[in-house]
């Protein structure tokens, strides 16, 4: 028999199950790390309440949030660049003169693994305090084999020390490091022949990502990285069509990409390729907002095509220094006209799919008890108001970590 504290019961609660808001007010029971009962309040069998810890009533239950795109391990700050952009410099101009991603690369290379861990921990704690139970963390500010592995080790350590599932992504092809200036193909060779194998050997990478853009790597170069990832059995994803339309998304889809991310400049060919491949469109309103982008991602066409849309913070020091997932729900709605339900599905069920974790980010009988309970009356309120402090309870793998 499970002991009394092992079973938890919520009554008369509104449930967003990861894809939709359930029509009835619900009773939910967890036991250990799983949800074992989910039923409309009107059909609730009171006998099931025996041995349960009463967790309260009213409010809204959602799956734990899934932030499927972050770069939260980094050294330094880009506040000066923020000011330069306000004075008119563009993200590309700053990158071309050695600032931008490369400025973070310098600071990240200088920092020790412990120092990076110390800097990243409060950033991840901020995401956790806003409801995140699964987070993806990319490398991409090391750009040497050792510095990329150092970043990934920090990501793994964060997952060991905090109550959150961390998925790691090797983003060696994020920017061309200065040592390889004019030799970008040689750097791609390094990624394919040394970086990916080394990350695989240490079990540090769950996926491989690239930045396919004029200021980063060409479609052909990204394709070589994907071939190497495929040879090592790693799934792939891409930063693509963020600043221009190079066709990186369609190429990534040919490699069965889990996701294409940003995609402001995505065209119909790219959308068709994503639909065909089952790739998730990861919408990053924080970067759109921070860079004062004006090109909207093709939300209506993605919706019509049935391409699932995820929403993530893209938390990073340059294009999205925003460490608040629920703010992204709001921005996805206000900037891109996602419905609040679409935004929430984007940060639960579809966010999980973008990480190859289909089945996570859902509430149903048998699902993992990664759960948030919010002090609101309807799920849409999570996107409607930007208001910290509404997380009433958070369970990670059945363990109450908040509330
Ligand atoms: O997702 N697009 C490229 N990479 C990051 C930005 C990283 C940075 O500016 O430091 C992004 O926006
Ligand atoms: Fe990114």
mmCIF file of C-alpha atoms and ligand atoms in Angstrom:
data_model
loop_
_atom_site.group_PDB
_atom_site.id
_atom_site.type_symbol
_atom_site.label_atom_id
_atom_site.label_comp_id
_atom_site.label_asym_id
_atom_site.label_seq_id
_atom_site.Cartn_x
_atom_site.Cartn_y
_atom_site.Cartn_z
ATOM 1 C CA UNK A 1 0.000 0.000 0.000
ATOM 2 C CA UNK A 2 1.314 3.453 -0.800
ATOM 3 C CA UNK A 3 1.744 5.601 2.272
ATOM 4 C CA UNK A 4 -0.536 8.553 2.864
ATOM 5 C CA UNK A 5 1.880 11.182 1.604
ATOM 6 C CA UNK A 6 2.569 9.336 -1.618
ATOM 7 C CA UNK A 7 -0.854 10.041 -3.082
ATOM 8 C CA UNK A 8 -1.902 13.610 -3.751
ATOM 9 C CA UNK A 9 -5.369 14.807 -4.668
ATOM 10 C CA UNK A 10 -6.498 18.062 -6.281
ATOM 11 C CA UNK A 11 -10.213 18.774 -6.454
ATOM 12 C CA UNK A 12 -12.380 21.019 -8.578
ATOM 13 C CA UNK A 13 -9.467 22.205 -10.664
ATOM 14 C CA UNK A 14 -9.332 23.442 -14.260
ATOM 15 C CA UNK A 15 -6.885 21.374 -16.310
ATOM 16 C CA UNK A 16 -4.992 22.356 -19.445
ATOM 17 C CA UNK A 17 -3.716 18.962 -20.569
ATOM 18 C CA UNK A 18 -0.899 20.168 -22.851
ATOM 19 C CA UNK A 19 -3.093 20.472 -25.936
ATOM 20 C CA UNK A 20 -6.420 21.863 -24.748
ATOM 21 C CA UNK A 21 -8.383 22.953 -21.713
ATOM 22 C CA UNK A 22 -10.538 20.074 -20.474
ATOM 23 C CA UNK A 23 -14.230 21.013 -20.518
ATOM 24 C CA UNK A 24 -15.036 19.876 -16.965
ATOM 25 C CA UNK A 25 -13.692 20.801 -13.585
ATOM 26 C CA UNK A 26 -11.468 17.907 -12.638
ATOM 27 C CA UNK A 27 -10.123 15.788 -9.823
ATOM 28 C CA UNK A 28 -6.506 14.728 -10.235
ATOM 29 C CA UNK A 29 -4.525 12.164 -8.244
ATOM 30 C CA UNK A 30 -0.811 11.511 -8.424
ATOM 31 C CA UNK A 31 1.021 8.615 -6.868
ATOM 32 C CA UNK A 32 4.786 8.688 -6.813
ATOM 33 C CA UNK A 33 6.036 10.031 -10.113
ATOM 34 C CA UNK A 34 2.806 9.498 -12.048
ATOM 35 C CA UNK A 35 -0.709 10.779 -12.521
ATOM 36 C CA UNK A 36 -2.946 7.851 -11.667
ATOM 37 C CA UNK A 37 -6.401 9.399 -11.883
ATOM 38 C CA UNK A 38 -7.972 12.233 -13.842
ATOM 39 C CA UNK A 39 -11.745 12.511 -13.792
ATOM 40 C CA UNK A 40 -14.474 15.105 -14.008
ATOM 41 C CA UNK A 41 -15.374 16.265 -10.503
ATOM 42 C CA UNK A 42 -18.959 15.121 -11.052
ATOM 43 C CA UNK A 43 -17.770 11.536 -11.615
ATOM 44 C CA UNK A 44 -15.179 11.480 -8.872
ATOM 45 C CA UNK A 45 -15.245 8.336 -6.740
ATOM 46 C CA UNK A 46 -14.790 9.585 -3.151
ATOM 47 C CA UNK A 47 -13.263 6.283 -2.140
ATOM 48 C CA UNK A 48 -10.222 7.273 -4.183
ATOM 49 C CA UNK A 49 -9.647 10.122 -1.745
ATOM 50 C CA UNK A 50 -8.697 7.630 0.999
ATOM 51 C CA UNK A 51 -4.997 7.821 1.751
ATOM 52 C CA UNK A 52 -4.532 10.959 -0.339
ATOM 53 C CA UNK A 53 -2.904 14.182 0.770
ATOM 54 C CA UNK A 54 -5.347 16.964 -0.110
ATOM 55 C CA UNK A 55 -3.468 19.462 -2.294
ATOM 56 C CA UNK A 56 -6.235 22.043 -2.531
ATOM 57 C CA UNK A 57 -8.939 23.019 -4.947
ATOM 58 C CA UNK A 58 -9.624 25.613 -7.645
ATOM 59 C CA UNK A 59 -6.894 27.164 -9.754
ATOM 60 C CA UNK A 60 -5.430 25.788 -12.974
ATOM 61 C CA UNK A 61 -3.246 22.724 -13.500
ATOM 62 C CA UNK A 62 -0.905 22.553 -16.482
ATOM 63 C CA UNK A 63 1.906 20.220 -17.375
ATOM 64 C CA UNK A 64 5.259 21.540 -16.122
ATOM 65 C CA UNK A 65 6.464 24.038 -18.705
ATOM 66 C CA UNK A 66 8.921 22.875 -21.356
ATOM 67 C CA UNK A 67 11.393 25.542 -22.471
ATOM 68 C CA UNK A 68 12.753 23.854 -25.585
ATOM 69 C CA UNK A 69 15.304 26.476 -26.684
ATOM 70 C CA UNK A 70 17.764 28.248 -24.379
ATOM 71 C CA UNK A 71 21.385 29.315 -24.320
ATOM 72 C CA UNK A 72 21.542 29.953 -20.602
ATOM 73 C CA UNK A 73 25.135 28.870 -19.982
ATOM 74 C CA UNK A 74 27.371 31.824 -20.856
ATOM 75 C CA UNK A 75 29.886 34.279 -19.475
ATOM 76 C CA UNK A 76 29.794 38.079 -19.618
ATOM 77 C CA UNK A 77 27.049 40.536 -20.460
ATOM 78 C CA UNK A 78 25.929 42.254 -23.639
ATOM 79 C CA UNK A 79 24.360 45.336 -22.046
ATOM 80 C CA UNK A 80 26.647 47.582 -24.104
ATOM 81 C CA UNK A 81 25.474 45.931 -27.278
ATOM 82 C CA UNK A 82 21.888 46.460 -26.156
ATOM 83 C CA UNK A 83 22.644 50.179 -25.920
ATOM 84 C CA UNK A 84 24.413 50.178 -29.300
ATOM 85 C CA UNK A 85 21.358 48.620 -30.894
ATOM 86 C CA UNK A 86 19.126 51.243 -29.342
ATOM 87 C CA UNK A 87 21.323 53.816 -31.023
ATOM 88 C CA UNK A 88 20.745 52.176 -34.394
ATOM 89 C CA UNK A 89 23.348 49.416 -34.856
ATOM 90 C CA UNK A 90 21.839 46.191 -36.160
ATOM 91 C CA UNK A 91 22.405 42.683 -34.755
ATOM 92 C CA UNK A 92 24.217 41.750 -38.002
ATOM 93 C CA UNK A 93 26.464 44.847 -37.954
ATOM 94 C CA UNK A 94 27.468 44.138 -34.375
ATOM 95 C CA UNK A 95 28.196 40.505 -35.264
ATOM 96 C CA UNK A 96 30.252 41.489 -38.308
ATOM 97 C CA UNK A 97 32.510 43.717 -36.224
ATOM 98 C CA UNK A 98 33.308 40.889 -33.803
ATOM 99 C CA UNK A 99 30.699 41.673 -31.164
ATOM 100 C CA UNK A 100 27.491 39.759 -30.666
ATOM 101 C CA UNK A 101 27.896 36.014 -30.223
ATOM 102 C CA UNK A 102 31.705 36.335 -30.425
ATOM 103 C CA UNK A 103 31.794 38.742 -27.513
ATOM 104 C CA UNK A 104 30.036 36.103 -25.406
ATOM 105 C CA UNK A 105 32.451 33.501 -26.784
ATOM 106 C CA UNK A 106 35.406 35.460 -25.388
ATOM 107 C CA UNK A 107 33.841 35.719 -21.934
ATOM 108 C CA UNK A 108 32.709 32.086 -21.946
ATOM 109 C CA UNK A 109 36.131 30.773 -22.921
ATOM 110 C CA UNK A 110 37.695 32.748 -20.077
ATOM 111 C CA UNK A 111 35.294 31.355 -17.480
ATOM 112 C CA UNK A 112 35.970 28.063 -15.699
ATOM 113 C CA UNK A 113 33.366 25.316 -15.604
ATOM 114 C CA UNK A 114 32.575 26.180 -11.978
ATOM 115 C CA UNK A 115 32.231 29.858 -12.789
ATOM 116 C CA UNK A 116 29.847 29.130 -15.657
ATOM 117 C CA UNK A 117 27.838 26.912 -13.345
ATOM 118 C CA UNK A 118 27.636 29.668 -10.740
ATOM 119 C CA UNK A 119 26.419 32.150 -13.373
ATOM 120 C CA UNK A 120 23.904 29.818 -15.008
ATOM 121 C CA UNK A 121 22.291 28.448 -11.856
ATOM 122 C CA UNK A 122 20.211 31.527 -10.964
ATOM 123 C CA UNK A 123 19.096 31.842 -14.581
ATOM 124 C CA UNK A 124 17.791 28.293 -14.541
ATOM 125 C CA UNK A 125 16.281 28.848 -11.096
ATOM 126 C CA UNK A 126 14.349 31.776 -12.565
ATOM 127 C CA UNK A 127 12.889 29.470 -15.223
ATOM 128 C CA UNK A 128 12.043 26.849 -12.606
ATOM 129 C CA UNK A 129 10.326 29.470 -10.424
ATOM 130 C CA UNK A 130 8.165 30.323 -13.442
ATOM 131 C CA UNK A 131 7.047 26.715 -13.893
ATOM 132 C CA UNK A 132 9.660 25.032 -16.072
ATOM 133 C CA UNK A 133 10.236 21.298 -15.460
ATOM 134 C CA UNK A 134 12.060 20.498 -18.710
ATOM 135 C CA UNK A 135 14.640 22.755 -20.308
ATOM 136 C CA UNK A 136 16.928 22.502 -23.287
ATOM 137 C CA UNK A 137 20.377 24.084 -22.930
ATOM 138 C CA UNK A 138 22.645 24.665 -25.916
ATOM 139 C CA UNK A 139 26.385 25.071 -26.127
ATOM 140 C CA UNK A 140 27.651 27.456 -28.810
ATOM 141 C CA UNK A 141 29.701 30.049 -26.947
ATOM 142 C CA UNK A 142 32.851 27.898 -26.692
ATOM 143 C CA UNK A 143 33.587 27.086 -30.342
ATOM 144 C CA UNK A 144 36.574 24.893 -29.488
ATOM 145 C CA UNK A 145 36.194 21.223 -28.671
ATOM 146 C CA UNK A 146 37.159 21.771 -25.046
ATOM 147 C CA UNK A 147 35.060 24.901 -24.516
ATOM 148 C CA UNK A 148 31.972 23.388 -26.106
ATOM 149 C CA UNK A 149 32.329 20.294 -23.917
ATOM 150 C CA UNK A 150 32.837 22.566 -20.909
ATOM 151 C CA UNK A 151 29.493 24.250 -21.601
ATOM 152 C CA UNK A 152 27.724 20.929 -22.036
ATOM 153 C CA UNK A 153 29.204 19.610 -18.790
ATOM 154 C CA UNK A 154 27.811 22.673 -17.022
ATOM 155 C CA UNK A 155 24.399 21.943 -18.525
ATOM 156 C CA UNK A 156 24.551 18.343 -17.312
ATOM 157 C CA UNK A 157 25.633 19.457 -13.833
ATOM 158 C CA UNK A 158 22.717 21.893 -13.672
ATOM 159 C CA UNK A 159 20.380 19.009 -14.374
ATOM 160 C CA UNK A 160 21.997 16.977 -11.595
ATOM 161 C CA UNK A 161 21.738 19.738 -8.994
ATOM 162 C CA UNK A 162 18.302 21.250 -9.705
ATOM 163 C CA UNK A 163 14.835 19.642 -9.910
ATOM 164 C CA UNK A 164 14.478 19.964 -13.674
ATOM 165 C CA UNK A 165 15.091 17.746 -16.669
ATOM 166 C CA UNK A 166 17.904 19.184 -18.783
ATOM 167 C CA UNK A 167 18.250 18.250 -22.446
ATOM 168 C CA UNK A 168 21.587 19.278 -23.971
ATOM 169 C CA UNK A 169 22.248 20.402 -27.524
ATOM 170 C CA UNK A 170 25.647 20.807 -29.153
ATOM 171 C CA UNK A 171 25.632 24.066 -31.117
ATOM 172 C CA UNK A 172 29.244 24.138 -32.314
ATOM 173 C CA UNK A 173 28.034 25.705 -35.580
ATOM 174 C CA UNK A 174 26.782 28.876 -33.867
ATOM 175 C CA UNK A 175 29.399 31.347 -35.125
ATOM 176 C CA UNK A 176 32.770 31.209 -36.859
ATOM 177 C CA UNK A 177 35.490 31.451 -34.212
ATOM 178 C CA UNK A 178 38.231 34.033 -34.932
ATOM 179 C CA UNK A 179 40.921 31.321 -35.280
ATOM 180 C CA UNK A 180 39.079 30.032 -38.345
ATOM 181 C CA UNK A 181 38.442 33.380 -39.988
ATOM 182 C CA UNK A 182 38.461 32.768 -43.779
ATOM 183 C CA UNK A 183 38.514 29.012 -43.100
ATOM 184 C CA UNK A 184 34.945 28.259 -42.284
ATOM 185 C CA UNK A 185 35.024 24.849 -43.986
ATOM 186 C CA UNK A 186 37.914 23.842 -41.742
ATOM 187 C CA UNK A 187 35.865 24.794 -38.719
ATOM 188 C CA UNK A 188 32.990 22.674 -40.015
ATOM 189 C CA UNK A 189 35.502 19.811 -40.336
ATOM 190 C CA UNK A 190 36.460 20.301 -36.700
ATOM 191 C CA UNK A 191 32.811 20.098 -35.658
ATOM 192 C CA UNK A 192 32.161 16.967 -37.713
ATOM 193 C CA UNK A 193 35.388 15.098 -37.049
ATOM 194 C CA UNK A 194 36.240 16.108 -33.480
ATOM 195 C CA UNK A 195 33.546 18.030 -31.655
ATOM 196 C CA UNK A 196 30.573 15.751 -32.322
ATOM 197 C CA UNK A 197 32.555 12.541 -31.682
ATOM 198 C CA UNK A 198 34.003 13.968 -28.439
ATOM 199 C CA UNK A 199 30.582 15.079 -27.193
ATOM 200 C CA UNK A 200 29.157 11.657 -28.040
ATOM 201 C CA UNK A 201 32.032 9.853 -26.330
ATOM 202 C CA UNK A 202 31.332 11.727 -23.097
ATOM 203 C CA UNK A 203 27.560 11.388 -23.444
ATOM 204 C CA UNK A 204 27.206 15.154 -23.328
ATOM 205 C CA UNK A 205 24.919 15.890 -26.290
ATOM 206 C CA UNK A 206 21.307 14.864 -26.765
ATOM 207 C CA UNK A 207 21.028 16.705 -30.097
ATOM 208 C CA UNK A 208 22.952 18.850 -32.582
ATOM 209 C CA UNK A 209 21.956 22.353 -33.682
ATOM 210 C CA UNK A 210 23.308 24.849 -36.249
ATOM 211 C CA UNK A 211 22.861 28.537 -37.035
ATOM 212 C CA UNK A 212 22.088 28.668 -40.754
ATOM 213 C CA UNK A 213 22.439 32.324 -41.703
ATOM 214 C CA UNK A 214 24.630 34.708 -43.717
ATOM 215 C CA UNK A 215 26.419 35.784 -40.539
ATOM 216 C CA UNK A 216 26.930 32.155 -39.520
ATOM 217 C CA UNK A 217 26.969 29.045 -41.750
ATOM 218 C CA UNK A 218 25.677 28.194 -45.215
ATOM 219 C CA UNK A 219 23.056 25.564 -45.984
ATOM 220 C CA UNK A 220 25.788 23.270 -47.369
ATOM 221 C CA UNK A 221 27.931 23.647 -44.265
ATOM 222 C CA UNK A 222 24.982 22.960 -41.963
ATOM 223 C CA UNK A 223 24.173 19.895 -44.055
ATOM 224 C CA UNK A 224 27.652 18.498 -43.380
ATOM 225 C CA UNK A 225 27.087 18.976 -39.651
ATOM 226 C CA UNK A 226 23.779 17.109 -39.927
ATOM 227 C CA UNK A 227 25.452 14.249 -41.776
ATOM 228 C CA UNK A 228 27.949 13.894 -38.938
ATOM 229 C CA UNK A 229 25.183 14.092 -36.335
ATOM 230 C CA UNK A 230 23.216 11.442 -38.197
ATOM 231 C CA UNK A 231 26.273 9.187 -38.384
ATOM 232 C CA UNK A 232 26.492 9.425 -34.583
ATOM 233 C CA UNK A 233 22.790 8.801 -34.081
ATOM 234 C CA UNK A 234 22.014 12.281 -32.791
ATOM 235 C CA UNK A 235 18.805 14.116 -33.697
ATOM 236 C CA UNK A 236 19.166 17.554 -35.254
ATOM 237 C CA UNK A 237 17.545 20.987 -35.123
ATOM 238 C CA UNK A 238 18.299 24.339 -36.711
ATOM 239 C CA UNK A 239 18.277 28.072 -36.099
ATOM 240 C CA UNK A 240 16.986 28.924 -39.544
ATOM 241 C CA UNK A 241 15.308 31.697 -41.501
ATOM 242 C CA UNK A 242 15.824 34.081 -38.591
ATOM 243 C CA UNK A 243 17.295 37.041 -40.466
ATOM 244 C CA UNK A 244 16.854 35.956 -44.087
ATOM 245 C CA UNK A 245 15.520 33.056 -46.147
ATOM 246 C CA UNK A 246 18.360 30.709 -47.097
ATOM 247 C CA UNK A 247 16.362 27.484 -47.244
ATOM 248 C CA UNK A 248 17.979 26.016 -44.140
ATOM 249 C CA UNK A 249 14.663 24.827 -42.770
ATOM 250 C CA UNK A 250 13.817 22.744 -45.837
ATOM 251 C CA UNK A 251 17.285 21.189 -45.764
ATOM 252 C CA UNK A 252 16.990 20.467 -42.017
ATOM 253 C CA UNK A 253 13.593 18.877 -42.617
ATOM 254 C CA UNK A 254 15.216 16.505 -45.125
ATOM 255 C CA UNK A 255 17.362 15.307 -42.224
ATOM 256 C CA UNK A 256 14.243 14.781 -40.119
ATOM 257 C CA UNK A 257 14.880 17.812 -37.908
ATOM 258 C CA UNK A 258 13.102 17.761 -34.572
ATOM 259 C CA UNK A 259 12.543 21.475 -35.040
ATOM 260 C CA UNK A 260 13.350 24.603 -36.997
ATOM 261 C CA UNK A 261 13.617 27.607 -34.721
ATOM 262 C CA UNK A 262 12.982 31.365 -35.215
ATOM 263 C CA UNK A 263 11.747 30.992 -38.856
ATOM 264 C CA UNK A 264 10.549 34.585 -39.283
ATOM 265 C CA UNK A 265 11.545 34.424 -42.973
ATOM 266 C CA UNK A 266 10.217 30.908 -43.652
ATOM 267 C CA UNK A 267 8.365 30.477 -46.960
ATOM 268 C CA UNK A 268 5.735 27.996 -48.139
ATOM 269 C CA UNK A 269 8.335 25.535 -49.440
ATOM 270 C CA UNK A 270 9.912 25.427 -45.986
ATOM 271 C CA UNK A 271 6.531 24.965 -44.333
ATOM 272 C CA UNK A 272 5.661 22.070 -46.659
ATOM 273 C CA UNK A 273 9.020 20.447 -45.883
ATOM 274 C CA UNK A 274 8.399 20.774 -42.153
ATOM 275 C CA UNK A 275 4.955 19.254 -42.421
ATOM 276 C CA UNK A 276 6.357 16.370 -44.417
ATOM 277 C CA UNK A 277 9.129 15.730 -41.890
ATOM 278 C CA UNK A 278 6.981 16.239 -38.794
ATOM 279 C CA UNK A 279 9.318 18.988 -37.569
ATOM 280 C CA UNK A 280 8.121 21.418 -34.902
ATOM 281 C CA UNK A 281 8.213 25.179 -35.592
ATOM 282 C CA UNK A 282 9.816 26.793 -32.542
ATOM 283 C CA UNK A 283 8.553 30.350 -32.187
ATOM 284 C CA UNK A 284 10.862 32.678 -30.251
ATOM 285 C CA UNK A 285 9.047 35.953 -29.537
ATOM 286 C CA UNK A 286 11.745 37.107 -27.115
ATOM 287 C CA UNK A 287 14.329 37.408 -29.896
ATOM 288 C CA UNK A 288 11.785 39.056 -32.220
ATOM 289 C CA UNK A 289 10.968 41.563 -29.493
ATOM 290 C CA UNK A 290 14.561 42.239 -28.414
ATOM 291 C CA UNK A 291 15.871 42.688 -31.967
ATOM 292 C CA UNK A 292 12.848 44.823 -32.851
ATOM 293 C CA UNK A 293 12.291 42.508 -35.809
ATOM 294 C CA UNK A 294 9.424 43.390 -38.097
ATOM 295 C CA UNK A 295 9.166 40.237 -40.216
ATOM 296 C CA UNK A 296 6.482 38.059 -38.623
ATOM 297 C CA UNK A 297 6.896 34.272 -38.607
ATOM 298 C CA UNK A 298 4.241 32.721 -40.908
ATOM 299 C CA UNK A 299 1.932 31.680 -38.072
ATOM 300 C CA UNK A 300 -1.275 31.451 -40.099
ATOM 301 C CA UNK A 301 0.347 29.263 -42.768
ATOM 302 C CA UNK A 302 1.955 27.011 -40.165
ATOM 303 C CA UNK A 303 -1.424 26.650 -38.481
ATOM 304 C CA UNK A 304 -3.171 25.841 -41.762
ATOM 305 C CA UNK A 305 -0.476 23.316 -42.638
ATOM 306 C CA UNK A 306 -0.847 21.661 -39.240
ATOM 307 C CA UNK A 307 2.809 22.161 -38.294
ATOM 308 C CA UNK A 308 2.973 22.065 -34.477
ATOM 309 C CA UNK A 309 4.248 25.307 -32.970
ATOM 310 C CA UNK A 310 6.380 25.417 -29.827
ATOM 311 C CA UNK A 311 7.149 28.585 -27.873
ATOM 312 C CA UNK A 312 10.421 29.057 -25.976
ATOM 313 C CA UNK A 313 12.459 31.750 -24.264
ATOM 314 C CA UNK A 314 15.651 31.516 -26.377
ATOM 315 C CA UNK A 315 17.174 32.798 -23.112
ATOM 316 C CA UNK A 316 20.599 34.132 -24.100
ATOM 317 C CA UNK A 317 22.779 37.188 -23.486
ATOM 318 C CA UNK A 318 22.220 38.830 -26.875
ATOM 319 C CA UNK A 319 19.020 38.376 -28.781
ATOM 320 C CA UNK A 320 16.790 37.347 -25.869
ATOM 321 C CA UNK A 321 18.053 38.202 -22.373
ATOM 322 C CA UNK A 322 14.633 37.210 -21.068
ATOM 323 C CA UNK A 323 14.396 34.507 -18.442
ATOM 324 C CA UNK A 324 10.646 34.373 -17.953
ATOM 325 C CA UNK A 325 8.749 31.668 -19.846
ATOM 326 C CA UNK A 326 5.279 32.989 -19.034
ATOM 327 C CA UNK A 327 6.277 36.344 -20.563
ATOM 328 C CA UNK A 328 6.888 34.394 -23.795
ATOM 329 C CA UNK A 329 3.307 33.116 -23.678
ATOM 330 C CA UNK A 330 2.155 36.715 -23.552
ATOM 331 C CA UNK A 331 4.508 37.867 -26.330
ATOM 332 C CA UNK A 332 3.572 34.930 -28.578
ATOM 333 C CA UNK A 333 -0.041 36.072 -28.348
ATOM 334 C CA UNK A 334 0.442 39.836 -28.540
ATOM 335 C CA UNK A 335 3.179 39.841 -31.197
ATOM 336 C CA UNK A 336 2.193 36.815 -33.294
ATOM 337 C CA UNK A 337 -1.499 36.339 -32.523
ATOM 338 C CA UNK A 338 -1.183 32.822 -31.226
ATOM 339 C CA UNK A 339 -4.195 31.987 -29.139
ATOM 340 C CA UNK A 340 -3.432 31.560 -25.426
ATOM 341 C CA UNK A 341 -4.157 27.837 -25.846
ATOM 342 C CA UNK A 342 -1.709 27.581 -28.747
ATOM 343 C CA UNK A 343 0.937 29.412 -26.747
ATOM 344 C CA UNK A 344 0.458 27.103 -23.760
ATOM 345 C CA UNK A 345 0.523 23.993 -25.958
ATOM 346 C CA UNK A 346 3.701 25.451 -27.438
ATOM 347 C CA UNK A 347 5.331 25.525 -24.042
ATOM 348 C CA UNK A 348 4.096 22.093 -22.977
ATOM 349 C CA UNK A 349 3.218 19.299 -25.427
ATOM 350 C CA UNK A 350 4.778 20.779 -28.578
ATOM 351 C CA UNK A 351 7.844 22.013 -26.699
ATOM 352 C CA UNK A 352 8.408 18.428 -25.604
ATOM 353 C CA UNK A 353 8.034 17.151 -29.159
ATOM 354 C CA UNK A 354 10.617 19.702 -30.313
ATOM 355 C CA UNK A 355 13.028 17.935 -27.946
ATOM 356 C CA UNK A 356 12.159 14.442 -29.125
ATOM 357 C CA UNK A 357 10.226 13.867 -25.895
ATOM 358 C CA UNK A 358 6.775 13.294 -27.381
ATOM 359 C CA UNK A 359 4.602 12.128 -24.500
ATOM 360 C CA UNK A 360 6.021 14.649 -22.078
ATOM 361 C CA UNK A 361 4.251 17.961 -21.520
ATOM 362 C CA UNK A 362 0.890 16.198 -21.227
ATOM 363 C CA UNK A 363 -1.560 15.507 -18.430
ATOM 364 C CA UNK A 364 -3.395 12.189 -18.631
ATOM 365 C CA UNK A 365 -3.710 9.048 -16.550
ATOM 366 C CA UNK A 366 -0.310 7.406 -16.607
ATOM 367 C CA UNK A 367 1.597 10.575 -17.489
ATOM 368 C CA UNK A 368 4.631 11.655 -15.495
ATOM 369 C CA UNK A 369 3.774 13.934 -12.588
ATOM 370 C CA UNK A 370 5.600 17.016 -13.881
ATOM 371 C CA UNK A 371 2.853 19.444 -12.935
ATOM 372 C CA UNK A 372 2.237 23.116 -12.204
ATOM 373 C CA UNK A 373 -0.756 24.482 -10.330
ATOM 374 C CA UNK A 374 -1.377 28.186 -10.834
ATOM 375 C CA UNK A 375 -3.382 30.708 -8.829
ATOM 376 C CA UNK A 376 -5.571 31.717 -11.759
ATOM 377 C CA UNK A 377 -9.105 30.862 -12.811
ATOM 378 C CA UNK A 378 -8.593 29.991 -16.480
ATOM 379 C CA UNK A 379 -5.555 28.829 -18.494
ATOM 380 C CA UNK A 380 -5.716 31.881 -20.793
ATOM 381 C CA UNK A 381 -4.811 34.072 -17.821
ATOM 382 C CA UNK A 382 -1.294 32.675 -17.919
ATOM 383 C CA UNK A 383 -0.741 34.356 -21.285
ATOM 384 C CA UNK A 384 -2.981 37.340 -20.649
ATOM 385 C CA UNK A 385 -1.237 38.876 -17.630
ATOM 386 C CA UNK A 386 2.513 39.081 -17.012
ATOM 387 C CA UNK A 387 2.562 38.525 -13.303
ATOM 388 C CA UNK A 388 5.199 36.615 -11.364
ATOM 389 C CA UNK A 389 4.130 34.779 -8.221
ATOM 390 C CA UNK A 390 1.151 32.860 -9.552
ATOM 391 C CA UNK A 391 2.811 29.447 -9.377
ATOM 392 C CA UNK A 392 1.112 27.796 -6.400
ATOM 393 C CA UNK A 393 2.623 24.313 -6.639
ATOM 394 C CA UNK A 394 5.171 22.609 -8.811
ATOM 395 C CA UNK A 395 5.815 18.881 -8.931
ATOM 396 C CA UNK A 396 8.867 17.479 -10.644
ATOM 397 C CA UNK A 397 8.727 13.714 -11.156
ATOM 398 C CA UNK A 398 6.110 13.584 -8.442
ATOM 399 C CA UNK A 399 8.182 15.512 -5.909
ATOM 400 C CA UNK A 400 6.694 18.758 -4.636
ATOM 401 C CA UNK A 401 9.404 21.395 -5.193
ATOM 402 C CA UNK A 402 7.314 24.510 -4.725
ATOM 403 C CA UNK A 403 4.290 25.246 -2.586
HETATM 404 O O1 LIG B 1 18.837 32.062 -30.888
HETATM 405 N N1 LIG B 1 20.431 33.110 -33.620
HETATM 406 C C1 LIG B 1 21.436 32.792 -33.085
HETATM 407 N N2 LIG B 1 21.643 32.477 -31.818
HETATM 408 C C2 LIG B 1 20.952 33.007 -30.697
HETATM 409 C C3 LIG B 1 21.493 34.317 -30.282
HETATM 410 C C4 LIG B 1 22.708 34.180 -29.520
HETATM 411 C C5 LIG B 1 23.299 35.492 -29.133
HETATM 412 O O2 LIG B 1 22.976 36.563 -29.679
HETATM 413 O O3 LIG B 1 24.150 35.389 -28.252
HETATM 414 C C6 LIG B 1 19.472 33.097 -30.937
HETATM 415 O O4 LIG B 1 18.901 34.171 -31.141
HETATM 416 FE FE1 LIG B 2 18.795 30.433 -30.101
#
